[in-house]
Coordinates of C-alpha atoms and ligand atoms in Angstrom, one line a residue:
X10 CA 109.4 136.3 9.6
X11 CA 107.8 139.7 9.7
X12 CA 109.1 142.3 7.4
X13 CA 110.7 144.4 10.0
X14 CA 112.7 141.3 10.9
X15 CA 114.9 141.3 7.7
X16 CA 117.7 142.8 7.1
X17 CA 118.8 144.2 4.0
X18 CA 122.6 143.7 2.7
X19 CA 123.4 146.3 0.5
X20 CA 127.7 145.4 -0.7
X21 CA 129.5 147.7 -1.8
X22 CA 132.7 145.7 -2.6
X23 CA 132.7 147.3 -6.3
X24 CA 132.6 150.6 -4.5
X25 CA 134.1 151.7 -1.9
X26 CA 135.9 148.4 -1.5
X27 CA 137.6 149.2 -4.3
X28 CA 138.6 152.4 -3.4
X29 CA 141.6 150.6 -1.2
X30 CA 144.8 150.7 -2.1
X31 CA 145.5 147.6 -4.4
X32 CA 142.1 146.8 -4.5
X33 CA 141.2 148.3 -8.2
X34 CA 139.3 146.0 -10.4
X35 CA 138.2 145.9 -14.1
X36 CA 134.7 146.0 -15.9
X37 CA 134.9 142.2 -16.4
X38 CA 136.4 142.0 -12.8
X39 CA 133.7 143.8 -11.1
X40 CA 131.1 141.8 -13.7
X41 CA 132.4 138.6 -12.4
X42 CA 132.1 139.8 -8.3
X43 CA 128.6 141.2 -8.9
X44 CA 127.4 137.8 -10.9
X45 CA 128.7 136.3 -7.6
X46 CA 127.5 138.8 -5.1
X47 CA 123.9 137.5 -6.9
X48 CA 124.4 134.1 -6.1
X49 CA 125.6 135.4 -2.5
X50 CA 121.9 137.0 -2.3
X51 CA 122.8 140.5 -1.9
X52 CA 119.6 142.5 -1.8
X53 CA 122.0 145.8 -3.6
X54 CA 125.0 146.0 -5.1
X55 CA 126.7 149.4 -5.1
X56 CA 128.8 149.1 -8.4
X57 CA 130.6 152.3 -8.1
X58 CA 130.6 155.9 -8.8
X59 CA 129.9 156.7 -12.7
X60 CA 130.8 160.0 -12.4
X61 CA 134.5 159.7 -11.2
X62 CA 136.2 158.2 -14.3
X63 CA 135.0 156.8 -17.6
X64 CA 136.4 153.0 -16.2
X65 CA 133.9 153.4 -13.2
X66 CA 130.9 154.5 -15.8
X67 CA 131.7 151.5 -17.6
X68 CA 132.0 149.4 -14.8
X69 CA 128.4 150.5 -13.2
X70 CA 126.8 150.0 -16.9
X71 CA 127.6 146.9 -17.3
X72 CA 127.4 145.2 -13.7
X73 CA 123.6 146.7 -14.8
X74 CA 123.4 144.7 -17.5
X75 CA 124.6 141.4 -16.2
X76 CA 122.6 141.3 -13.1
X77 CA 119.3 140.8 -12.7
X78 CA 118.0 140.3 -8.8
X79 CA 119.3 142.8 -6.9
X80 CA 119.1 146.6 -7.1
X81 CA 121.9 147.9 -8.6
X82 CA 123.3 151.2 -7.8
X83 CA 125.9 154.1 -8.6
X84 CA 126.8 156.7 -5.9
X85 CA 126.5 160.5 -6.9
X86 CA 127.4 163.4 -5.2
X87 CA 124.8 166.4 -5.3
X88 CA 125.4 167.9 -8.8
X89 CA 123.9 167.8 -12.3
X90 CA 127.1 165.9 -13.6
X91 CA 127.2 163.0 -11.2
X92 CA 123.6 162.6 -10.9
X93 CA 122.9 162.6 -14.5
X94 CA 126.4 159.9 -15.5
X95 CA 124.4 157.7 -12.5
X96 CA 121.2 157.3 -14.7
X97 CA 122.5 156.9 -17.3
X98 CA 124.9 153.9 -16.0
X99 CA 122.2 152.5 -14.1
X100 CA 119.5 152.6 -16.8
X101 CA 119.9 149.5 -18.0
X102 CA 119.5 147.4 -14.7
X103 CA 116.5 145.6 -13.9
X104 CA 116.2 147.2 -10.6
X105 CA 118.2 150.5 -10.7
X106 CA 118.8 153.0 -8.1
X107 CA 120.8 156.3 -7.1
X108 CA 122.8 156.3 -4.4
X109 CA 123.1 160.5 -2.9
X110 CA 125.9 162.0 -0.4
X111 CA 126.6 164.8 0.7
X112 CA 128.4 165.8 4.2
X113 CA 126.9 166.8 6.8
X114 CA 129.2 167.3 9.7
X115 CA 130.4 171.0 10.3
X116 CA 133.8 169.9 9.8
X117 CA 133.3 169.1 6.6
X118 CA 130.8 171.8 5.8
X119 CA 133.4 174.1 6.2
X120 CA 136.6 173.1 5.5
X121 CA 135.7 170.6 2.2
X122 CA 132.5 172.1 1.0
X123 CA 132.6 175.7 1.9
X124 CA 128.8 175.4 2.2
X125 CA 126.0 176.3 4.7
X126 CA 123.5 174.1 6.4
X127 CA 121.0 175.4 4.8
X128 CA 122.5 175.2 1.3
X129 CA 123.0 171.3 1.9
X130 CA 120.0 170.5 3.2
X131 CA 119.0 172.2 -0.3
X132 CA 121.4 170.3 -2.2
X133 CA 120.2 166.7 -0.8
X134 CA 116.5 168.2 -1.5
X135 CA 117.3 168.7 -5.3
X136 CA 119.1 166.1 -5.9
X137 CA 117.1 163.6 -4.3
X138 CA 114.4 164.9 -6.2
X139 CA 115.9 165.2 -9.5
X140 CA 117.0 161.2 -9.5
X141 CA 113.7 160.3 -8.7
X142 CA 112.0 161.4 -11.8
X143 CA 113.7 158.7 -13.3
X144 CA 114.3 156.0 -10.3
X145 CA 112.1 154.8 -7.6
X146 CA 114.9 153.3 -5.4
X147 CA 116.7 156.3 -4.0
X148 CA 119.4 155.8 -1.0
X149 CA 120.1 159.2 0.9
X150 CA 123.7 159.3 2.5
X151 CA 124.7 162.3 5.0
X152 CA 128.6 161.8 5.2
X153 CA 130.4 161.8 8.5
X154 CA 126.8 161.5 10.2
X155 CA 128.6 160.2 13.3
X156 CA 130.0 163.2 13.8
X157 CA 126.9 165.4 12.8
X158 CA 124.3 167.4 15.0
X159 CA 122.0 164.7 15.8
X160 CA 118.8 167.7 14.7
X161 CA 120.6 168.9 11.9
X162 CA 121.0 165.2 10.9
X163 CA 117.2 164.7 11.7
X164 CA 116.1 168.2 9.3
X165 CA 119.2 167.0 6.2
X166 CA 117.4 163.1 6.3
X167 CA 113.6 164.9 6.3
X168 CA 114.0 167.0 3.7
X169 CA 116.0 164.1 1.6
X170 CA 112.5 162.0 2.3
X171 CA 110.3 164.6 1.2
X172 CA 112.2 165.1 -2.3
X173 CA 111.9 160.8 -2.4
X174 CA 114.2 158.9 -0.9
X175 CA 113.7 155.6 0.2
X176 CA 116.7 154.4 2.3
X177 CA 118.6 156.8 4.7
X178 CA 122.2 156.0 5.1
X179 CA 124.2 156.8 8.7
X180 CA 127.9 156.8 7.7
X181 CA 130.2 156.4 10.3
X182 CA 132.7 157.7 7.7
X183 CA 136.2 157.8 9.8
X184 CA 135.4 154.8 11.9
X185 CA 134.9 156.7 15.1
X186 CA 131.7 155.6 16.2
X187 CA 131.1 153.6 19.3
X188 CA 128.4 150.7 19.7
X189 CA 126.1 152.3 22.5
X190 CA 125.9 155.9 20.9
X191 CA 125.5 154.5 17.1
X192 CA 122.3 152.2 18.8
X193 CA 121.2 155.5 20.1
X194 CA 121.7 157.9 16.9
X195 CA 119.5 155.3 15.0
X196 CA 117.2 155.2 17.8
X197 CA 116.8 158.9 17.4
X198 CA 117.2 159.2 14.3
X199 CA 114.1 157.1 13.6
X200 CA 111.8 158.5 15.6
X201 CA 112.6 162.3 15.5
X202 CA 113.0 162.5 11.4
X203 CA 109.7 163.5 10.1
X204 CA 108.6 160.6 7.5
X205 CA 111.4 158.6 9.2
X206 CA 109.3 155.8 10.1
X207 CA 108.7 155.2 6.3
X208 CA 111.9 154.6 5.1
X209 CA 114.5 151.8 6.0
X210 CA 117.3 153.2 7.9
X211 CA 120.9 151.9 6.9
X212 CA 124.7 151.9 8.3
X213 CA 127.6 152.7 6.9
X214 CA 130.7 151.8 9.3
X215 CA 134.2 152.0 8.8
X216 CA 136.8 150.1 11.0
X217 CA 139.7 152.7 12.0
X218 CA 139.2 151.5 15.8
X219 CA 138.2 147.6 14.6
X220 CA 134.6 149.0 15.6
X221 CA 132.8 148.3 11.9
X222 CA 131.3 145.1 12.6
X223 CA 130.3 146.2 16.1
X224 CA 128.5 149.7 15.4
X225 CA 126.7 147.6 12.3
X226 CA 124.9 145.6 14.6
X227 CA 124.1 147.8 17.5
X228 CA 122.9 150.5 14.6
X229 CA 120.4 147.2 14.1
X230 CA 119.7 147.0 17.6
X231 CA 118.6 150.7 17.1
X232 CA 116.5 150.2 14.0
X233 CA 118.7 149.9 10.9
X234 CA 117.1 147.5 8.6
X235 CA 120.1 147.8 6.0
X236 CA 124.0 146.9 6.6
X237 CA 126.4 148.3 4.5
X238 CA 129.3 146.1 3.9
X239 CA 132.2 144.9 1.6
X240 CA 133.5 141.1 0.9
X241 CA 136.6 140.3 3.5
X242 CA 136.2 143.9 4.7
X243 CA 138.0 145.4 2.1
X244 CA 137.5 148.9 2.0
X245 CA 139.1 152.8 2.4
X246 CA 142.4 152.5 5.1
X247 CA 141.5 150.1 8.0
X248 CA 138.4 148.8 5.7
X249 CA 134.6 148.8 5.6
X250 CA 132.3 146.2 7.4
X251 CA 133.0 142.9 6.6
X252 CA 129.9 141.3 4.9
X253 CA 130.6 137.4 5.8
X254 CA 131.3 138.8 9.6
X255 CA 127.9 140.8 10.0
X256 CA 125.6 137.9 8.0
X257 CA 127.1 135.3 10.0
X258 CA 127.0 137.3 13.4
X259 CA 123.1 138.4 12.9
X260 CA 122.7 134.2 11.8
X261 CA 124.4 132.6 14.9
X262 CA 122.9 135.4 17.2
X263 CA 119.4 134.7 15.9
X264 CA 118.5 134.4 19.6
X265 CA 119.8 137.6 20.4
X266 CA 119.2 140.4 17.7
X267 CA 116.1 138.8 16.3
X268 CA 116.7 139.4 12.7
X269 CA 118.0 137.6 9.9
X270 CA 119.5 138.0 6.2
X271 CA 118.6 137.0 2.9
X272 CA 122.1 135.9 2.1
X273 CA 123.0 132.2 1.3
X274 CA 125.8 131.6 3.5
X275 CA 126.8 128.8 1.7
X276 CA 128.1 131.2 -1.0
X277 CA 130.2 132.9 1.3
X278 CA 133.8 131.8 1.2
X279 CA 133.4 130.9 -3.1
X280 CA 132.7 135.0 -3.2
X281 CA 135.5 135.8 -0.6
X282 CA 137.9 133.4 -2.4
X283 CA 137.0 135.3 -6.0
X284 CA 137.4 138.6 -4.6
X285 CA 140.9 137.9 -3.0
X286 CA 141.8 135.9 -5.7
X287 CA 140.8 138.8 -8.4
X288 CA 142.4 141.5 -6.8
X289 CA 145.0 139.2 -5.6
X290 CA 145.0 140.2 -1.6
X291 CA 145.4 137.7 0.5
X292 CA 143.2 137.3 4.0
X293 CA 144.5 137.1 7.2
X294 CA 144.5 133.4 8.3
X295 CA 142.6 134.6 11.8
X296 CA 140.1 136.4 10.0
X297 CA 137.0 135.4 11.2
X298 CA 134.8 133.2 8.8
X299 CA 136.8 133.4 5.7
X300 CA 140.7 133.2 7.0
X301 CA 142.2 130.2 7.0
X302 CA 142.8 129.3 10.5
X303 CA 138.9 130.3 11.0
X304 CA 137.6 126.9 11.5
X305 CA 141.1 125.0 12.4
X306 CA 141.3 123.6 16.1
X307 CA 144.8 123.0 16.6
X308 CA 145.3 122.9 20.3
X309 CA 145.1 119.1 21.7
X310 CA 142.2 119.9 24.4
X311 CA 140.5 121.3 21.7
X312 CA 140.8 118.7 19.2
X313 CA 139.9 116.2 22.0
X314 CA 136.2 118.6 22.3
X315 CA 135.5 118.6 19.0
X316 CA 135.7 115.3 18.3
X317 CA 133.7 114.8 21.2
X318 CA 131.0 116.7 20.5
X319 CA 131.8 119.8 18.0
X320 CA 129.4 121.8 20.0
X321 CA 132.4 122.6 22.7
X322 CA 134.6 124.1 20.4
X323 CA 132.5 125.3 17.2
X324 CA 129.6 127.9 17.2
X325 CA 128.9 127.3 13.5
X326 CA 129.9 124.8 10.9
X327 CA 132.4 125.3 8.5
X328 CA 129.8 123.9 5.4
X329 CA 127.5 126.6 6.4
X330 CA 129.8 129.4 5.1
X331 CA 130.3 126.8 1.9
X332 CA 133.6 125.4 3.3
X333 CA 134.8 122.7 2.5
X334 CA 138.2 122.7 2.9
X335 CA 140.8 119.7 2.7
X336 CA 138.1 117.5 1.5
X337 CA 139.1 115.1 -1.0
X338 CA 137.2 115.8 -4.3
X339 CA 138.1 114.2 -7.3
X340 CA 140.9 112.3 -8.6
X341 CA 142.2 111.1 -12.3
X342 CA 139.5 108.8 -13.0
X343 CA 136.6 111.4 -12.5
X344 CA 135.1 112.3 -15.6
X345 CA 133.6 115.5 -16.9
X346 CA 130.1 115.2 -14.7
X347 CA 131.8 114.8 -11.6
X348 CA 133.9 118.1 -12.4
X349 CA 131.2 120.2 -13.7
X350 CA 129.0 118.6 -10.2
X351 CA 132.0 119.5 -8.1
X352 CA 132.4 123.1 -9.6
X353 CA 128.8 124.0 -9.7
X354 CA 128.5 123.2 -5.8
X355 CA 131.9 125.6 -5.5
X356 CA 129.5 128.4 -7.0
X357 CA 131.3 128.3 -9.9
X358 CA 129.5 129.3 -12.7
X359 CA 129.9 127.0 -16.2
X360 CA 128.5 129.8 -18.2
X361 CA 131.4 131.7 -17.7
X362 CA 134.4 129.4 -17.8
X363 CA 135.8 127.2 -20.8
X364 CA 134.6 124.1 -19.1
X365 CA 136.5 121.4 -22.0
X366 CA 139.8 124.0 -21.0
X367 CA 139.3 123.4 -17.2
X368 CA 138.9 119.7 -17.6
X369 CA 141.7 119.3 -19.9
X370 CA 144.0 120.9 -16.9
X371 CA 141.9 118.9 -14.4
X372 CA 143.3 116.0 -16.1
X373 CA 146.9 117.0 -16.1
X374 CA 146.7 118.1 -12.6
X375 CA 145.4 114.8 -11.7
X376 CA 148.2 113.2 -13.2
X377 CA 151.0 114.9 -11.4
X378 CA 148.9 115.4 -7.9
X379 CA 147.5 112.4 -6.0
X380 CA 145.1 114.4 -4.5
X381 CA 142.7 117.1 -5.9
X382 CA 140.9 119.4 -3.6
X383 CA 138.3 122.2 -4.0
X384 CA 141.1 125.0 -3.4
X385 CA 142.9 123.3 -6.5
X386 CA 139.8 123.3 -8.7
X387 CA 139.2 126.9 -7.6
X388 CA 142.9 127.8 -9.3
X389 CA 142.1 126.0 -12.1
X390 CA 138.6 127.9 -13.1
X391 CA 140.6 131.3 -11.8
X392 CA 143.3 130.3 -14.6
X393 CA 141.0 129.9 -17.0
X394 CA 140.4 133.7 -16.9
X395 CA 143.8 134.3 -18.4
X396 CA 144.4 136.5 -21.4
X397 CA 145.2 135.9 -24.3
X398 CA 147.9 137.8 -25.9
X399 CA 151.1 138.7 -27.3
X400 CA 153.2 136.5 -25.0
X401 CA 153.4 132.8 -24.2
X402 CA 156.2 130.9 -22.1
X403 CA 157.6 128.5 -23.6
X404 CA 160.1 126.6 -21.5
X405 CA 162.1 127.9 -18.4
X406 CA 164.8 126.4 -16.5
X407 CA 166.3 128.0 -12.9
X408 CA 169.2 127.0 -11.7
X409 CA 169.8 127.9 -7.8
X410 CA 172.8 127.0 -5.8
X411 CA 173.9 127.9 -2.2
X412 CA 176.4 130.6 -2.6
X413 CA 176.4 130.9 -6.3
X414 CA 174.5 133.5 -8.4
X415 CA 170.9 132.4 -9.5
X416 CA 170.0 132.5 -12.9
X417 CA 167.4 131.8 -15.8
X418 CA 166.7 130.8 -19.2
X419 CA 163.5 131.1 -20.9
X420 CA 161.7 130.9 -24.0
X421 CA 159.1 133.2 -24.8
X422 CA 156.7 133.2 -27.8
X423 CA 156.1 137.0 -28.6
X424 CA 154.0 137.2 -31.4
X425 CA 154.6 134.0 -33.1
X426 CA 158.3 134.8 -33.1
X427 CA 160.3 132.7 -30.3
X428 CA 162.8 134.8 -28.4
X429 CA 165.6 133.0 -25.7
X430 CA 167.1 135.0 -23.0
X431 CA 169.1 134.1 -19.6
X432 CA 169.8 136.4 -16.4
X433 CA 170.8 136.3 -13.5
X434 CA 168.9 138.2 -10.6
X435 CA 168.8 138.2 -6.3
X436 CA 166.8 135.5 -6.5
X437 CA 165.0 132.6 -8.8
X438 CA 162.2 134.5 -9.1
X439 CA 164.4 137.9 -10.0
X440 CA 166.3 135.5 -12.6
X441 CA 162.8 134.9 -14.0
X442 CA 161.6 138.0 -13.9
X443 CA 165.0 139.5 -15.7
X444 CA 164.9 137.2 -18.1
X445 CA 161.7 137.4 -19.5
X446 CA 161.7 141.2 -19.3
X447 CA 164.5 140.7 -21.9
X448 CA 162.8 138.2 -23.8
X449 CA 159.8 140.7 -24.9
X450 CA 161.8 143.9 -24.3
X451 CA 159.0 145.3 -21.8
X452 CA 160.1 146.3 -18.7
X453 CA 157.4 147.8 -16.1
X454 CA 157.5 148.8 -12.2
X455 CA 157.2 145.5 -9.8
X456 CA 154.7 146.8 -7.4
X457 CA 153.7 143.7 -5.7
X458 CA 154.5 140.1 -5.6
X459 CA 152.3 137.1 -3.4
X460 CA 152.7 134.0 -3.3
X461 CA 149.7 131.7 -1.9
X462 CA 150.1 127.7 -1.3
X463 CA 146.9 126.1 -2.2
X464 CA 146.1 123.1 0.4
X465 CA 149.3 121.6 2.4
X466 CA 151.5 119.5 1.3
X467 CA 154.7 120.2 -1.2
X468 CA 152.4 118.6 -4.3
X469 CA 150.6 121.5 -3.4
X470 CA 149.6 124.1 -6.4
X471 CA 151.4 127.5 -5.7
X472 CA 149.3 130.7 -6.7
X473 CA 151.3 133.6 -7.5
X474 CA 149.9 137.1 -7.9
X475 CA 151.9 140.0 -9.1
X476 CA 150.9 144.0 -9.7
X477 CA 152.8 145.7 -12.2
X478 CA 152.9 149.5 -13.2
X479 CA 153.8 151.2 -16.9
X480 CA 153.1 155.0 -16.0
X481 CA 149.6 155.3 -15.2
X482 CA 148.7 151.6 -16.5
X483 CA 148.4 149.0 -13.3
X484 CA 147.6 145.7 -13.8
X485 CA 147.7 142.4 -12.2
X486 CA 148.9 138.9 -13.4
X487 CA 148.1 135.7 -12.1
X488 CA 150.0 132.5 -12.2
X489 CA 149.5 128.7 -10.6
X490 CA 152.1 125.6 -10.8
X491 CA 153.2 123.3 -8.7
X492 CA 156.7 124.3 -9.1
X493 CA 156.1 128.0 -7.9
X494 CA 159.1 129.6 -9.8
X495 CA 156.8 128.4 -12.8
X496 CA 154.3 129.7 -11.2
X497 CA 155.8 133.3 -10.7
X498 CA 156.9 133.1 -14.4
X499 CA 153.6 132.4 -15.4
X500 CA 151.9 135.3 -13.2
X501 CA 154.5 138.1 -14.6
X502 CA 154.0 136.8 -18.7
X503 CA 150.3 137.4 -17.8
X504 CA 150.9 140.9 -16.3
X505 CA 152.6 141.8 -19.5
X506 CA 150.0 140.7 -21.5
X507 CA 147.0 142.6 -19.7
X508 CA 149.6 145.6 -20.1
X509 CA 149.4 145.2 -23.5
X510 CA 145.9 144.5 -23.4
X511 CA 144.9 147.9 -21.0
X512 CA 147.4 149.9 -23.1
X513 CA 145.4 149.0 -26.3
X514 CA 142.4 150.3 -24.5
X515 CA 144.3 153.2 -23.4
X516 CA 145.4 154.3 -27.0
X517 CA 149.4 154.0 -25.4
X518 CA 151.7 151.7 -26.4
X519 CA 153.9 150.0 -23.2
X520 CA 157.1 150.8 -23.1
X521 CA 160.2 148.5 -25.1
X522 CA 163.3 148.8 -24.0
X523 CA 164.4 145.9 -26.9
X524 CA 165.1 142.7 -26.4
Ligands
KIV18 O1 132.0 156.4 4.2 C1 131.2 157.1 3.7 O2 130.7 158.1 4.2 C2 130.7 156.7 2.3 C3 129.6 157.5 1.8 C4 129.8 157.9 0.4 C5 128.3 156.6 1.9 O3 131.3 155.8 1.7
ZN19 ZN1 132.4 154.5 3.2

């Protein structure tokens, strides 16, 4: 394949994914996506914006650190501040780069930056130039280009070339683009920028009209050679372009766009599955690729096709994007090889777990279930991330009746010291919760509560998520059980003890209201 052929996948998951609503992640979070996004083969990873908080610098340092194939990057906006915190969080990576914005559309120009065209076409020029002292991999971004003079656009991305930049980014910031005009703006765009045939040109689409995917791949048609896209989509209001959508689109359309990815597709749903498991959002079962439903044929004529031929029904397979659902793994006689085989193939990586921890629960689960499948195993390596801390449960019991109140009691260890408590509550769950807010006299803001059933079947694992807010302080616990009250028990003692944990960090102490 000629070079012109490839296409580039820059993610920015750690970015502006996580610029969504319920969608922030930790340093070791982000550390863990981006070790994943590697595997995935990811030519970039975007892995945030150092400037805007001290979390973010941290978070773009050490996702530098940890990874070593693809560029890694930190956006900047046009000033000495931001584009000084992005070398320095980036320094350390073995491919770093600088990603530059600034907007470009008159609306913007005059109601958010008061400034003149002249004085940004200025401002991309110097800062371009200023990053590339110290970095030869420079992305240039004009913000809101789709709604940008298409010669202003064309002088803004020369003079950003001339000062060094490398990559020219077309955001389609507010997701208003249409397909035929976003082939044409890179059409244009590429021949009528001076130098522009020099330097890869890259989209940027969001998906207010469900257009992201679609203006990705006509700005490809055009002559973008880079697609800017986030895991399951996640990304600012309706979402950014969905990386396993794009990748597999530009795969099974080989025939018609011409091009293809570096991305090993078979990493797909293990990254999609760590990134909704980590920030605890679950996917739509229709989304396509990655949802649940994606590769299900339900409907009897269907069913007949497939098994038939699966060519009537199935335009890709389900192992291709490393699914492997429902498929009967391993049992209570498989030893530790078998497990560590099993997980290595899930693209988990053994480095990072406690693998004697994750067999040990392997074991029990083994016991209780009949039936282990990969979505199980995938639990039991995310549990494994669990904090330690202050607070362990120690036994619960829920008692639930049909008219009558329901209600709890619990034992909690809280700092070697064992506490009891009971309460009642609108629910199990609420019982739970109640209760164990009195056992270790914390008491922070629900904000969210999922629960996920892990393959079918009442034996099944249940994964609980839950959010939980102490003033500025927002964390997320995790819990898994086959009961799932346990399970929701278990996810809200772990959200206390992150609080704890991020409140150390913070210098604040959570809040007791006493046992
Ligand atoms: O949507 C956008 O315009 C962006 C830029 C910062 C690239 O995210
Ligand atoms: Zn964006």
């Amino acid at each position: 394949m000629k070079d012109k052929d490839w296409v580039r996948v820059f993610d920015t998951t750690l970015r502006d994914g996580e610029q969504s609503p319920g969608c922030t992640m930790n340093t070791e979070e982000k550390v863990a996506i981006a070790l994943q996004l590697e595997a995935l083969g990811v030519d970039v990873i975007e892995a945030g914006f150092a400037a805007a908080s001290l979390g973010d610098f941290e978070a773009v340092k050490n996702v530098s650190a940890a990874v070593r194939g693809p560029v890694v990057l930190s956006l900047a906006r046009t000033g000495e501040k931001d584009t000084d915190d992005a070398l320095r969080a980036v320094q350390g990576a073995a491919h770093p780069g600088i990603h530059v914005f600034i907007a470009t559309s008159d609306l913007h120009l005059e109601h958010k930056l008061g400034m003149s065209r002249a004085e940004v076409v200025d401002a991309a020029a110097w800062a371009v130039e200023r990053v590339k002292q110290h970095v030869d991999h420079v992305e240039f971004s004009a913000e809101d280009a789709s709604r940008s003079d298409r010669d202003y656009l064309c002088e803004v991305f020369a003079a950003a070339i001339a000062a060094g930049a490398t990559v020219c980014n077309v955001p389609d910031t507010t997701g208003y683009a249409v397909p035929e005009r976003t082939r044409e703006l890179f059409a244009f765009l590429g021949a009528n920028t001076e130098g522009g045939r020099d330097v890869v040109w890259s989209a940027h689409c969001h998906n207010d009209l469900g257009m992201a995917v679609a203006n990705t791949v006509a700005a490809v048609e055009g002559g973008a050679r880079q697609v800017e896209c986030t895991l399951n989509g996640i990304g600012e209001r309706a979402g950014n372009t969905s990386l396993e959508e794009v990748v597999m689109l530009l795969k099974t359309r080989a025939d018609h766009y011409g091009v293809d990815t570096r991305v090993n597709t078979e990493q797909i749903y293990p990254c999609s599955q760590l990134l909704a498991r980590t920030i605890g959002v679950t996917i739509s079962p229709t989304k396509p690729i990655v949802g649940d439903n994606a590769f299900a044929h339900e409907a009897g004529i269907h069913q007949d096709g497939v098994l038939k031929n699966k060519l009537t029904y199935e335009i890709m397979t389900p192992q291709s994007v490393g699914r492997v659902s429902n498929t009967l793994v391993l049992g209570k006689h498989s030893g530790r090889a078998a497990l560590a085989d099993r997980l290595k193939t899930l693209g988990v990586n053994l480095e990072h777990i406690d693998f004697s921890d994750v067999f040990v629960r392997f074991k029990a689960l083994a016991d209780k279930k009949k039936k282990v499948y990969d979505e199980d195993l995938y639990t039991l390596v995310a549990d494994d991330s669990e904090v330690e801390g202050a607070f362990e449960l120690k036994d619960l019991s829920v008692s639930s009746s049909l008219g009558g109140e329901p209600s709890a009691q619990l034992c909690v260890l809280v700092n070697g010291e064992l506490r009891s408590a009971d309460s009642g509550g609108d629910g199990a769950v609420d019982a739970c919760f109640a209760a164990i807010k009195k056992a270790t006299g914390l008491s922070p803001r629900l904000e969210s509560y999922q629960v996920k059933g892990i393959t079918g079947g009442t034996d099944a694992i249940g994964e609980v998520t839950c959010m939980v807010r102490q003033a500025d302080l927002v964390v997320r616990g995790h819990g898994s059980h086959t009961d799932i009250i346990m399970a929701s028990a278990l996810a809200f003692v772990d959200a206390l003890n992150r609080l704890q944990a991020a409140a150390r960090r913070a210098g604040t102490v959570p809040r007791e209201t006493g046992p």
